[in-house]
PDB file of C-alpha atoms in Angstrom:
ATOM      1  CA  UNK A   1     200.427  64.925  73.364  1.00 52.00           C
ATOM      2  CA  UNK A   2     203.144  62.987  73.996  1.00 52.00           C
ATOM      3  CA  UNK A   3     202.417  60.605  71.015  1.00 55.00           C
ATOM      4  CA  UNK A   4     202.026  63.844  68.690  1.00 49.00           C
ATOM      5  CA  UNK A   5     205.743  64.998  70.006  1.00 50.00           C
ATOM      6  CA  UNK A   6     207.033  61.535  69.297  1.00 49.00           C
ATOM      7  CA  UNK A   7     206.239  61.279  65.882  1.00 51.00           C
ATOM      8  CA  UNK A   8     207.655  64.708  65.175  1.00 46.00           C
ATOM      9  CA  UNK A   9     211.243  63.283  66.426  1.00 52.00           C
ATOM     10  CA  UNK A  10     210.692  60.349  64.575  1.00 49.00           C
ATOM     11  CA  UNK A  11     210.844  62.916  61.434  1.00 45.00           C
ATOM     12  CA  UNK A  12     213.905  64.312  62.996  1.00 48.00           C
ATOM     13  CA  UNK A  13     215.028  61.150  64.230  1.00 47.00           C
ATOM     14  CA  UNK A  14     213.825  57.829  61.918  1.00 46.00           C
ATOM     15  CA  UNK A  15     215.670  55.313  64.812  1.00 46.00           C
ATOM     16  CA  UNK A  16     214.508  56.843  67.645  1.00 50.00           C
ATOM     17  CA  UNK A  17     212.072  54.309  69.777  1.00 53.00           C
ATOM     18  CA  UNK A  18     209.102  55.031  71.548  1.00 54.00           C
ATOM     19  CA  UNK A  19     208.586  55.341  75.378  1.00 54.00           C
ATOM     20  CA  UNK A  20     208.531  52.655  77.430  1.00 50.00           C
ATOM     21  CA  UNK A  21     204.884  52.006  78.374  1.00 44.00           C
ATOM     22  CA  UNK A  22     205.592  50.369  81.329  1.00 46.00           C
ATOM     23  CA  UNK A  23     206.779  54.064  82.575  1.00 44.00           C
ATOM     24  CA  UNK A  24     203.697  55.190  81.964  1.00 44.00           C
ATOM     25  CA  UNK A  25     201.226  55.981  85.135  1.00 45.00           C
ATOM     26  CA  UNK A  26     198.810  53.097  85.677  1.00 46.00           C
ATOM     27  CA  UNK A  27     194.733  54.042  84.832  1.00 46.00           C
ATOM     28  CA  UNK A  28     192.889  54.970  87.545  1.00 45.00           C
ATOM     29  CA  UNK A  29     189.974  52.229  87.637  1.00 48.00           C
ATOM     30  CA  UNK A  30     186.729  53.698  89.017  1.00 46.00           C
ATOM     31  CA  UNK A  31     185.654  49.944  89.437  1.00 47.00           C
ATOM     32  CA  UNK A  32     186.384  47.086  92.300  1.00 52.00           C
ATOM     33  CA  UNK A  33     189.535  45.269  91.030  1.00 71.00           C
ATOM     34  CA  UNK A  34     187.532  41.898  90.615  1.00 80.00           C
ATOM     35  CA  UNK A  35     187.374  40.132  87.270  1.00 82.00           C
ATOM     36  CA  UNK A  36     184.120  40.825  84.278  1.00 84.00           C
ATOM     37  CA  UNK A  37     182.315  36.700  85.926  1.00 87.00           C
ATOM     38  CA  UNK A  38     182.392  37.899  88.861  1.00 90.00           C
ATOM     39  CA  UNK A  39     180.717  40.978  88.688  1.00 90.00           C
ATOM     40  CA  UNK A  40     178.449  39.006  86.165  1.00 92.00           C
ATOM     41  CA  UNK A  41     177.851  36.744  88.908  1.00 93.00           C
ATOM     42  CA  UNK A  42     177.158  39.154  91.665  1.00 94.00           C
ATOM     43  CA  UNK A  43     174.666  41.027  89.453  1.00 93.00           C
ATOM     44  CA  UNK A  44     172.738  38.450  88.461  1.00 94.00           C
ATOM     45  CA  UNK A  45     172.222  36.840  91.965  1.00 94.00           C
ATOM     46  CA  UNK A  46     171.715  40.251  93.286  1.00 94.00           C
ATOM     47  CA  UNK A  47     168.505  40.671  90.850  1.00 94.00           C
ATOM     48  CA  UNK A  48     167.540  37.276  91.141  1.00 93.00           C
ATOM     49  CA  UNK A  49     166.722  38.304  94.499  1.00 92.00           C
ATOM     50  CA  UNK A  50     165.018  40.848  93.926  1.00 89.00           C
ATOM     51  CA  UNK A  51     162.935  39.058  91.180  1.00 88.00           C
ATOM     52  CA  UNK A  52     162.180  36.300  94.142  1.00 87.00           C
ATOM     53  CA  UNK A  53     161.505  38.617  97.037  1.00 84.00           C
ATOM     54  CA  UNK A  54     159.239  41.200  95.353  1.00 80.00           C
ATOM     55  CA  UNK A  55     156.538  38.562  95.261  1.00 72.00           C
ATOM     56  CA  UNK A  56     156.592  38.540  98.796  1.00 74.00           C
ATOM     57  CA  UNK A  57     157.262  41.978  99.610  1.00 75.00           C
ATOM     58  CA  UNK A  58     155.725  44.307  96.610  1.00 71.00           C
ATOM     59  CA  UNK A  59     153.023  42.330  95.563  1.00 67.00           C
ATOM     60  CA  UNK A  60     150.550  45.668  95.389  1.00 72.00           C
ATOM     61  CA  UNK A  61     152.985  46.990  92.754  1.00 78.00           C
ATOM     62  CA  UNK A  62     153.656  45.129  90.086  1.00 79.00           C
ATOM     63  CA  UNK A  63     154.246  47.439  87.312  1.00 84.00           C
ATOM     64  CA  UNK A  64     156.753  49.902  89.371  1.00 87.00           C
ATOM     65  CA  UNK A  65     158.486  46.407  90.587  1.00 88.00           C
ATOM     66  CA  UNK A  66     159.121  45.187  86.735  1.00 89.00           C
ATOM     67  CA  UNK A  67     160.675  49.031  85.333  1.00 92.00           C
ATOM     68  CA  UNK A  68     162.661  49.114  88.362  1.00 93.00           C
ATOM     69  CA  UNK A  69     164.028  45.338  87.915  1.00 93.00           C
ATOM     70  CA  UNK A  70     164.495  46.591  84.347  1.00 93.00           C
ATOM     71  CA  UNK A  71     166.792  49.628  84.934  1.00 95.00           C
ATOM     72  CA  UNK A  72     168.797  48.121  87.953  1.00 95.00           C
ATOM     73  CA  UNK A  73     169.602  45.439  85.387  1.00 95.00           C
ATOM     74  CA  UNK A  74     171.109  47.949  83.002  1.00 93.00           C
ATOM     75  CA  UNK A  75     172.421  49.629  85.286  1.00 94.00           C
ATOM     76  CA  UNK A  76     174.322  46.495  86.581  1.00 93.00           C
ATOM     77  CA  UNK A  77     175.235  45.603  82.784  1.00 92.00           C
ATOM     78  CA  UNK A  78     177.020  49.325  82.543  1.00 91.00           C
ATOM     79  CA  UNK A  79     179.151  48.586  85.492  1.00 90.00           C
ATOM     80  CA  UNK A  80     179.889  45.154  84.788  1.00 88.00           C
ATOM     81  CA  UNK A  81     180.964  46.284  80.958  1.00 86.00           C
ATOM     82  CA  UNK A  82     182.233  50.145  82.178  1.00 82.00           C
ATOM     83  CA  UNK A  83     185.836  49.570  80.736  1.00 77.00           C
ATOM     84  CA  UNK A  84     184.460  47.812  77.274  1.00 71.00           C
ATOM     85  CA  UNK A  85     181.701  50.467  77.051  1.00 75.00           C
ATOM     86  CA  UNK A  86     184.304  53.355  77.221  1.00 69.00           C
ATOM     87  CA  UNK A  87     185.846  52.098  73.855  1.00 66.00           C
ATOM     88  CA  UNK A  88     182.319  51.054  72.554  1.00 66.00           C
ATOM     89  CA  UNK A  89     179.200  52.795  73.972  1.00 67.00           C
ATOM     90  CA  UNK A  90     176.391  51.784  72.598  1.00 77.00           C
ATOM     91  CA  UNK A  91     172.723  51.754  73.964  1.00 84.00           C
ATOM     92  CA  UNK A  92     171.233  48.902  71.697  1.00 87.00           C
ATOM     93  CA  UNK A  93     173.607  46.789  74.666  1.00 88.00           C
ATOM     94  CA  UNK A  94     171.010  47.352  76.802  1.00 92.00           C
ATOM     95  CA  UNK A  95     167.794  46.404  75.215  1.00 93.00           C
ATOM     96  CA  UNK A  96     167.428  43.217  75.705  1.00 94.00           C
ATOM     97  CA  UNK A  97     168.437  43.235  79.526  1.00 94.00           C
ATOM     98  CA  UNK A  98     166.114  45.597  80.339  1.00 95.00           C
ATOM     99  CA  UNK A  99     163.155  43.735  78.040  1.00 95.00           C
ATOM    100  CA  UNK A 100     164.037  40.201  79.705  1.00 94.00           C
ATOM    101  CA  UNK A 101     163.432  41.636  83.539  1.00 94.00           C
ATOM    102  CA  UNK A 102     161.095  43.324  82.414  1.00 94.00           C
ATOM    103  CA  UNK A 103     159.215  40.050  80.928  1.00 94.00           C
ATOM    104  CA  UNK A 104     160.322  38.058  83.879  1.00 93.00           C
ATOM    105  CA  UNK A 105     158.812  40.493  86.605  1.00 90.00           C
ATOM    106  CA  UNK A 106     155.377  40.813  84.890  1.00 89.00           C
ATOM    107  CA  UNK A 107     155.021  37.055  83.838  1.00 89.00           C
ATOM    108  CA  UNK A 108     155.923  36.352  87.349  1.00 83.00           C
ATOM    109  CA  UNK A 109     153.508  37.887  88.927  1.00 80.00           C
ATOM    110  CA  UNK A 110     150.998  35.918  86.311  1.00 81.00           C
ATOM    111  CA  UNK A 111     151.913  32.311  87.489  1.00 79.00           C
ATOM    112  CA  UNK A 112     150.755  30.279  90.109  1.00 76.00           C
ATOM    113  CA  UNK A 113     151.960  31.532  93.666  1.00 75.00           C
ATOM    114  CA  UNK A 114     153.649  28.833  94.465  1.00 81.00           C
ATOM    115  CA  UNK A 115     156.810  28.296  96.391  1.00 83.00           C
ATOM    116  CA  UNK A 116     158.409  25.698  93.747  1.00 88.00           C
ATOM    117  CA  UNK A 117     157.241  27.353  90.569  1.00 84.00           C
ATOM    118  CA  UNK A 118     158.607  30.865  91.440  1.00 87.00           C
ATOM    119  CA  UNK A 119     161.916  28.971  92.478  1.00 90.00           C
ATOM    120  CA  UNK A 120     161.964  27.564  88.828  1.00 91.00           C
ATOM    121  CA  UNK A 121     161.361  30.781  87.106  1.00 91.00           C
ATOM    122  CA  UNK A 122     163.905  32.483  89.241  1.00 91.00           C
ATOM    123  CA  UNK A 123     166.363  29.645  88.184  1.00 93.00           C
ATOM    124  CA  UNK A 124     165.793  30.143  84.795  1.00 94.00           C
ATOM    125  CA  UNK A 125     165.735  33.933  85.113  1.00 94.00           C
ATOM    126  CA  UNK A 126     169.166  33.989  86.259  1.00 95.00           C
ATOM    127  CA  UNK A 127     170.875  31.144  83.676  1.00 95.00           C
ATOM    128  CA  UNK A 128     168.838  33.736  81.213  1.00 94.00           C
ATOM    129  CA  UNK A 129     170.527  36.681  82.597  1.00 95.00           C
ATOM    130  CA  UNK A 130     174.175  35.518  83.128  1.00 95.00           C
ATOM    131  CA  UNK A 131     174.246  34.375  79.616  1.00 94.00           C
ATOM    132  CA  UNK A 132     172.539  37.265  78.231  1.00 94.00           C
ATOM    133  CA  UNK A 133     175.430  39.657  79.832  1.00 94.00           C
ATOM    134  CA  UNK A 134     177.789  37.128  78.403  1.00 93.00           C
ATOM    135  CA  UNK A 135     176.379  37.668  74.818  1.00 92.00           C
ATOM    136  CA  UNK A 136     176.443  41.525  75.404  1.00 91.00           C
ATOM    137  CA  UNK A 137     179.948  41.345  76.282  1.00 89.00           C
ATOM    138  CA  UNK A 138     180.810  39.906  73.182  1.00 89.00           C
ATOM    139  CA  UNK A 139     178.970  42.101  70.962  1.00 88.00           C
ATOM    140  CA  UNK A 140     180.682  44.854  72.172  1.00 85.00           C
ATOM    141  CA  UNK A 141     183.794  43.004  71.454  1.00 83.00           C
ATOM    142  CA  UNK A 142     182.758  41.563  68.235  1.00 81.00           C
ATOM    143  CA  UNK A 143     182.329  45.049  67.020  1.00 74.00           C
ATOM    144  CA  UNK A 144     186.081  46.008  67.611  1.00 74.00           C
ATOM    145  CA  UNK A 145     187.569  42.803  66.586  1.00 76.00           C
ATOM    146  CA  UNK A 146     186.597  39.657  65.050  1.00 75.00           C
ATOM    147  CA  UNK A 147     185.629  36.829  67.372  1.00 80.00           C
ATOM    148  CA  UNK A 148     184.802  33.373  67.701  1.00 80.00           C
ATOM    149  CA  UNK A 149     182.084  33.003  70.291  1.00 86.00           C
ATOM    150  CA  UNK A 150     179.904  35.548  67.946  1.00 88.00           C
ATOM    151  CA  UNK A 151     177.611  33.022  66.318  1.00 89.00           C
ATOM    152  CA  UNK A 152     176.701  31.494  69.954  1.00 91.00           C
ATOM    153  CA  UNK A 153     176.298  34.802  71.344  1.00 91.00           C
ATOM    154  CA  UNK A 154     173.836  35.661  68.720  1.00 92.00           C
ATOM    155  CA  UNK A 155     171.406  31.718  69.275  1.00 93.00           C
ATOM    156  CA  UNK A 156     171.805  32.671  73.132  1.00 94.00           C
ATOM    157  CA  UNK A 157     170.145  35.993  72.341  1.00 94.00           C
ATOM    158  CA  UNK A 158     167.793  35.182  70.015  1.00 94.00           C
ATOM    159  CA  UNK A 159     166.346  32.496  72.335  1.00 95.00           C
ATOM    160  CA  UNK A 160     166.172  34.993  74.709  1.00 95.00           C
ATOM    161  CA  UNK A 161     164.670  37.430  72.880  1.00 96.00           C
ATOM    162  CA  UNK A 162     161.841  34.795  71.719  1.00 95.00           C
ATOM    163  CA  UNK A 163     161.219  33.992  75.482  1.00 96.00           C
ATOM    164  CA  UNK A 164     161.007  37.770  76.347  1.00 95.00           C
ATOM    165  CA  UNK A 165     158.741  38.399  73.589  1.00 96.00           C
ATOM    166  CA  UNK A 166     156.357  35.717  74.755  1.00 96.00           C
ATOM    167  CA  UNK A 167     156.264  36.465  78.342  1.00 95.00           C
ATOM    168  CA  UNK A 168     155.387  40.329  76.999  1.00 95.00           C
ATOM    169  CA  UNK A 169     152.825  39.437  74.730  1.00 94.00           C
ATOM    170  CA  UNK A 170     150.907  37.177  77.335  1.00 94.00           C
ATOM    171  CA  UNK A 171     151.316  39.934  79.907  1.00 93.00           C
ATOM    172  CA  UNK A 172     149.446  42.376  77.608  1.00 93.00           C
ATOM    173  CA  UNK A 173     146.982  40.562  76.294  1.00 92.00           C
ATOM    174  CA  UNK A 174     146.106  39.252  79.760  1.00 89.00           C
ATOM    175  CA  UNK A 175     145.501  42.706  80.531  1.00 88.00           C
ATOM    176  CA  UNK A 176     142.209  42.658  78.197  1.00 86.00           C
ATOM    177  CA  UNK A 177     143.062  45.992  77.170  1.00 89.00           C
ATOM    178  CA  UNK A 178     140.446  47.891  74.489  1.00 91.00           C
ATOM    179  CA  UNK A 179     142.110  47.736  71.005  1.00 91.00           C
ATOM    180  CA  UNK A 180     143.890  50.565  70.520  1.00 93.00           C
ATOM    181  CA  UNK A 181     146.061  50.230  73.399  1.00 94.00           C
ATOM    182  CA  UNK A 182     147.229  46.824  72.963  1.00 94.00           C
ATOM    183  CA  UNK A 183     147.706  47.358  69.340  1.00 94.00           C
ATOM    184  CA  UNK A 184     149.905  50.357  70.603  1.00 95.00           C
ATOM    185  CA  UNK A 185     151.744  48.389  73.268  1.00 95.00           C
ATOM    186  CA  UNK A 186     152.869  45.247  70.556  1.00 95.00           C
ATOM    187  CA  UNK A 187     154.035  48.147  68.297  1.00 96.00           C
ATOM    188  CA  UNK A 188     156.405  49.470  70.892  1.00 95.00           C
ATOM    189  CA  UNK A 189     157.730  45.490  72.649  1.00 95.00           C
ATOM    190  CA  UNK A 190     158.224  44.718  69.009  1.00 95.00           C
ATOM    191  CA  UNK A 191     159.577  48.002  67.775  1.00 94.00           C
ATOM    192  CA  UNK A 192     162.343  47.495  70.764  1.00 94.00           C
ATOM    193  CA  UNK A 193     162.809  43.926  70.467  1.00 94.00           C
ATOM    194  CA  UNK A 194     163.499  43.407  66.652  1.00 94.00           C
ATOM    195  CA  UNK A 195     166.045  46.862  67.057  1.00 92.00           C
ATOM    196  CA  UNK A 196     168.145  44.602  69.558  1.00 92.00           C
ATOM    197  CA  UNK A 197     167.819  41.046  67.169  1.00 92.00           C
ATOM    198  CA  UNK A 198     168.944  42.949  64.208  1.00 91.00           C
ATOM    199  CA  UNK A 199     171.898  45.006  65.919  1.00 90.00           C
ATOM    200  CA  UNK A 200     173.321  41.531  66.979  1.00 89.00           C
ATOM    201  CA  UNK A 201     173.703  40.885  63.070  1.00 87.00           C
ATOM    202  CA  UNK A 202     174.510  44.069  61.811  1.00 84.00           C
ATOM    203  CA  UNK A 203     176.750  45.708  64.871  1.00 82.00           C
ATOM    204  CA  UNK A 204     175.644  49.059  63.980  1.00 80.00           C
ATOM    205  CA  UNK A 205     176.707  51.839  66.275  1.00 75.00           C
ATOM    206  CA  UNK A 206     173.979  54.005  64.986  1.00 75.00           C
ATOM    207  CA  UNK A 207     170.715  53.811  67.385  1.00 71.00           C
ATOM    208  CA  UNK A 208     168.148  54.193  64.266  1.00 73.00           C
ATOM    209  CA  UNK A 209     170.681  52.158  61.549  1.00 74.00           C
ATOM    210  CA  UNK A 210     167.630  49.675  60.643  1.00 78.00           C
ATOM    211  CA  UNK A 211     165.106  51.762  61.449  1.00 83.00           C
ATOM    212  CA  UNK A 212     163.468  51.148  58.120  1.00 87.00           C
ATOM    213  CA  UNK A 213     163.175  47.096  58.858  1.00 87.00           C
ATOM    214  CA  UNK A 214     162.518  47.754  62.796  1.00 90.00           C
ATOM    215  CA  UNK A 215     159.321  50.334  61.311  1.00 91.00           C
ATOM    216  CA  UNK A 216     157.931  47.418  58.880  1.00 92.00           C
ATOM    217  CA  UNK A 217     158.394  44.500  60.638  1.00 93.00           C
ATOM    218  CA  UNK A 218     156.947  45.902  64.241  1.00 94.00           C
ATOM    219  CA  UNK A 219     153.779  47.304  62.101  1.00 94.00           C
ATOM    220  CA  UNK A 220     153.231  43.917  60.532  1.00 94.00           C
ATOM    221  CA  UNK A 221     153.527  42.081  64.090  1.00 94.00           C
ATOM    222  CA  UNK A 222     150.858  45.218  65.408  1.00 95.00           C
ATOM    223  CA  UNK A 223     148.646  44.389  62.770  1.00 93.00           C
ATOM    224  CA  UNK A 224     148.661  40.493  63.789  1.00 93.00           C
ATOM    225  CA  UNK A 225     147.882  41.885  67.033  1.00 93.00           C
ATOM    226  CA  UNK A 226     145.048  43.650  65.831  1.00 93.00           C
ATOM    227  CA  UNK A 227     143.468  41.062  63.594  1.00 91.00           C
ATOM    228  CA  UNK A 228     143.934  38.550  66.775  1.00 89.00           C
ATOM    229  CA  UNK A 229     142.640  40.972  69.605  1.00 89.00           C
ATOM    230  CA  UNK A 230     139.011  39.090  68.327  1.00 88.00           C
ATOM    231  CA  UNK A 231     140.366  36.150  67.738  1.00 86.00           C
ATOM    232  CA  UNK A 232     138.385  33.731  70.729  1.00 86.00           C
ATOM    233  CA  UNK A 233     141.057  31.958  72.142  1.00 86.00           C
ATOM    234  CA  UNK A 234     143.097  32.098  75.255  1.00 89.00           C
ATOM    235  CA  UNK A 235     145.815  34.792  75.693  1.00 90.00           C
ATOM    236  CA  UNK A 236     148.534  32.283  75.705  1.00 91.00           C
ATOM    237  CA  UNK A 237     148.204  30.548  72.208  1.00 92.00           C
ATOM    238  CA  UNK A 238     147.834  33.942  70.715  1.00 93.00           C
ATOM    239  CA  UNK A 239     151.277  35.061  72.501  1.00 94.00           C
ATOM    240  CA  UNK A 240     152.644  31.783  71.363  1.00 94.00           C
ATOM    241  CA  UNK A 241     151.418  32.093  67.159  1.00 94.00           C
ATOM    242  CA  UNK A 242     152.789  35.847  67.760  1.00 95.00           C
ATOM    243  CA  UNK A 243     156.316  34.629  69.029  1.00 95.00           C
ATOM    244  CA  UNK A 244     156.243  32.545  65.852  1.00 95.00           C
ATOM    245  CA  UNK A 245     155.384  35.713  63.576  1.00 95.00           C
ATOM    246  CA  UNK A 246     158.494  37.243  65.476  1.00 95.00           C
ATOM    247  CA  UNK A 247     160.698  34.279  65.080  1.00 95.00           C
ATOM    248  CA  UNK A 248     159.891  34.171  61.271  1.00 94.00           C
ATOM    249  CA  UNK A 249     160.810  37.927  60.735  1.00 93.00           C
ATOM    250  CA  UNK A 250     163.361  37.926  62.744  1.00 93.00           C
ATOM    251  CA  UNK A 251     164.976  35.108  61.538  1.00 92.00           C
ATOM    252  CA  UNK A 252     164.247  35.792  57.972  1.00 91.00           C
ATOM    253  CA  UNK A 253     166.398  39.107  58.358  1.00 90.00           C
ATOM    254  CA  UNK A 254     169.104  37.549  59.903  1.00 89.00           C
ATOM    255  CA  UNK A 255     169.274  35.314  57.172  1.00 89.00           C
ATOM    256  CA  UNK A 256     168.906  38.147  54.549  1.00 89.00           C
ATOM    257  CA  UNK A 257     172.186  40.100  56.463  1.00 84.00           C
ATOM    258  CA  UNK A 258     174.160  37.219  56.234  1.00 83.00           C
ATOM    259  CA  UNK A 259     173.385  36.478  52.569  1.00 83.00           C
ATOM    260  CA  UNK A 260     171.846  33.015  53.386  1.00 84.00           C
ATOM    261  CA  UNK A 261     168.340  33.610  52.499  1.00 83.00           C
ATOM    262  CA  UNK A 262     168.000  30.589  50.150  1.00 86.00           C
ATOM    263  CA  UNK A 263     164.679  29.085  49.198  1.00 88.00           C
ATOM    264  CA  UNK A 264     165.132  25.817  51.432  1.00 88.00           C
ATOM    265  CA  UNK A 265     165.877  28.476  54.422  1.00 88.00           C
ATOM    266  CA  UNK A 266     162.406  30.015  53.272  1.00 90.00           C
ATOM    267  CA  UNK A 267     160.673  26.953  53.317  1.00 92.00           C
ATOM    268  CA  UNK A 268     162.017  26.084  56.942  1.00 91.00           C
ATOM    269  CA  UNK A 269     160.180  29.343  58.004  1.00 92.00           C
ATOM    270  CA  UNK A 270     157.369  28.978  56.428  1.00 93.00           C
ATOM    271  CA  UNK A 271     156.369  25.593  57.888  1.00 94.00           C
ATOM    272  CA  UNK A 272     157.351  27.207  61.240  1.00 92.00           C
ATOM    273  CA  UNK A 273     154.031  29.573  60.244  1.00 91.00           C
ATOM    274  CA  UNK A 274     151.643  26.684  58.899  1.00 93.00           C
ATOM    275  CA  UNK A 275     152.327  24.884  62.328  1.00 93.00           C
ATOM    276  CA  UNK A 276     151.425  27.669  64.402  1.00 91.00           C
ATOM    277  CA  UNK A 277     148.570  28.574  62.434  1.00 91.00           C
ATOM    278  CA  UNK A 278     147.443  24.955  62.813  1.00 92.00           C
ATOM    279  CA  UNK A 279     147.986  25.103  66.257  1.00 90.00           C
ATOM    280  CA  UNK A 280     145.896  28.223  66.582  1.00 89.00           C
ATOM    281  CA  UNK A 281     142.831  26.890  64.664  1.00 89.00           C
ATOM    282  CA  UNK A 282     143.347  23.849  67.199  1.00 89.00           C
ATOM    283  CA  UNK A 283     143.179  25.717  70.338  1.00 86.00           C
ATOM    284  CA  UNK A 284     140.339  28.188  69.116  1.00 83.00           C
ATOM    285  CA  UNK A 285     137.218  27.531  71.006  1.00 78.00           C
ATOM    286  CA  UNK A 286     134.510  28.164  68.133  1.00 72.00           C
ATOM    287  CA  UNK A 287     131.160  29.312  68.951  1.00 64.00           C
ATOM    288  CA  UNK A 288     128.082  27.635  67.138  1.00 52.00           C
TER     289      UNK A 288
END
């Protein structure tokens, strides 16, 4: 109001100067006064603790454990980011979070119960998380203003993303579900997944802006799913040639939205595929 009444005297009035906005009342902060690292730093050791006690303490329920580690972490990331996400509210920010605890919970729960390898997985859960809510933070920023750190944001992610996706598709196909449902399941992981890797390129506001890429490319990756549901191999060399069917799709988009899809950039890709097939065909364990 005040700004609408100002311009109307500057009609009046072409010299007369603004307000001081010093004069102006401070914003009421609903948040602790403590800087954006910090409460990136209590989050993340505050669900790395959880991640490392629920072995311990939940053991009997997995599943509940890993949705719950999921939302607290989003949760966390929304008051972490309250003051950017009142400018720029978008829910594609919270994808990824929510799909790395997610991964880390039910892959944890898969290896070895041992003291030192659930230490190392917690380590690396929490260098994944604090730079993960660094990258988010800058995406939100990044799709105000231009900035620098954007291209490293975007490697940090899609490393992430690649490590999420693996620990997911191991999970489910350890599971030795019937067809359908697993088929089901990589449609969804990589229906959710490939909407937060392209929004980190495109910085789309709109929840269902590539939904048209998201639909192809998470059908193709549930087809590959299908075909290899009878393939006779171990569960982890299929989640590892199915990360490389992500990271070739994935990566082949983010070339085509920043107008860098060259043949030589194909050819990279494609050699990425012809070594995991070869390393699929290696680790097969043919019947005679």
């Amino acid at each position: 109001m005040k700004r609408i009444l100002f311009r109307l005297r500057r009609i009046i009035d072409p010299y007369a100067k603004e307000p001081d906005s010093k004069l102006k009342k401070p914003r009421k902060k609903l948040l602790l006064n403590i800087s954006k690292r910090q409460k990136f730093i209590i989050s993340v050791a505050f669900l790395s603790v959880g991640l490392f006690a629920s072995e311990y303490i939940f053991a009997n329920y997995t599943l509940v454990i890993a949705f719950l580690l999921g939302i607290l972490t989003d949760v966390c990331l929304f008051v972490s980011l309250y003051n950017d996400l009142q400018e720029e509210l978008t829910l594609k920010a919270f994808i990824l979070p929510f799909l790395c605890s997610l991964s880390f919970s039910l892959f944890f729960f898969l290896t070895p119960a041992r003291f030192i390898s659930r230490v190392i997985l917690t380590s690396l859960y929490a260098i994944a998380l604090y730079s993960l809510f660094l990258s988010e933070n800058i995406f939100l920023v990044a799709s105000v203003r231009t900035i620098a750190l954007l291209n490293s944001a975007r490697i940090v992610t899609f490393v992430i993303t690649l490590v999420s996706y693996f620990f997911l598709s191991n999970t489910i196909l350890s599971f030795r579900l019937s067809l359908l449902p697993t088929v089901g399941l990589f449609f969804i992981i990589s229906a959710v997944t490939l909407l937060h890797a392209l929004w980190t390129y495109t910085l789309e506001r709109n929840l269902l802006s590539e939904k048209e890429w998201v639909g192809v490319l998470s059908l193709c990756l549930a087809e590959l799913a299908a075909i290899f549901w009878f393939w006779p191999t171990v569960p982890t060399v299929l989640a590892l040639f199915l990360t490389s069917a992500l990271y070739i799709f994935t990566g082949l988009s983010h070339m085509w939205f920043d107008k860098r899809l060259f043949r030589g950039v194909i050819w990279e890709y494609a050699w990425v595929g012809v070594f995991a097939t070869i390393l699929l065909f290696w680790f097969t364990h043919w019947q005679g």
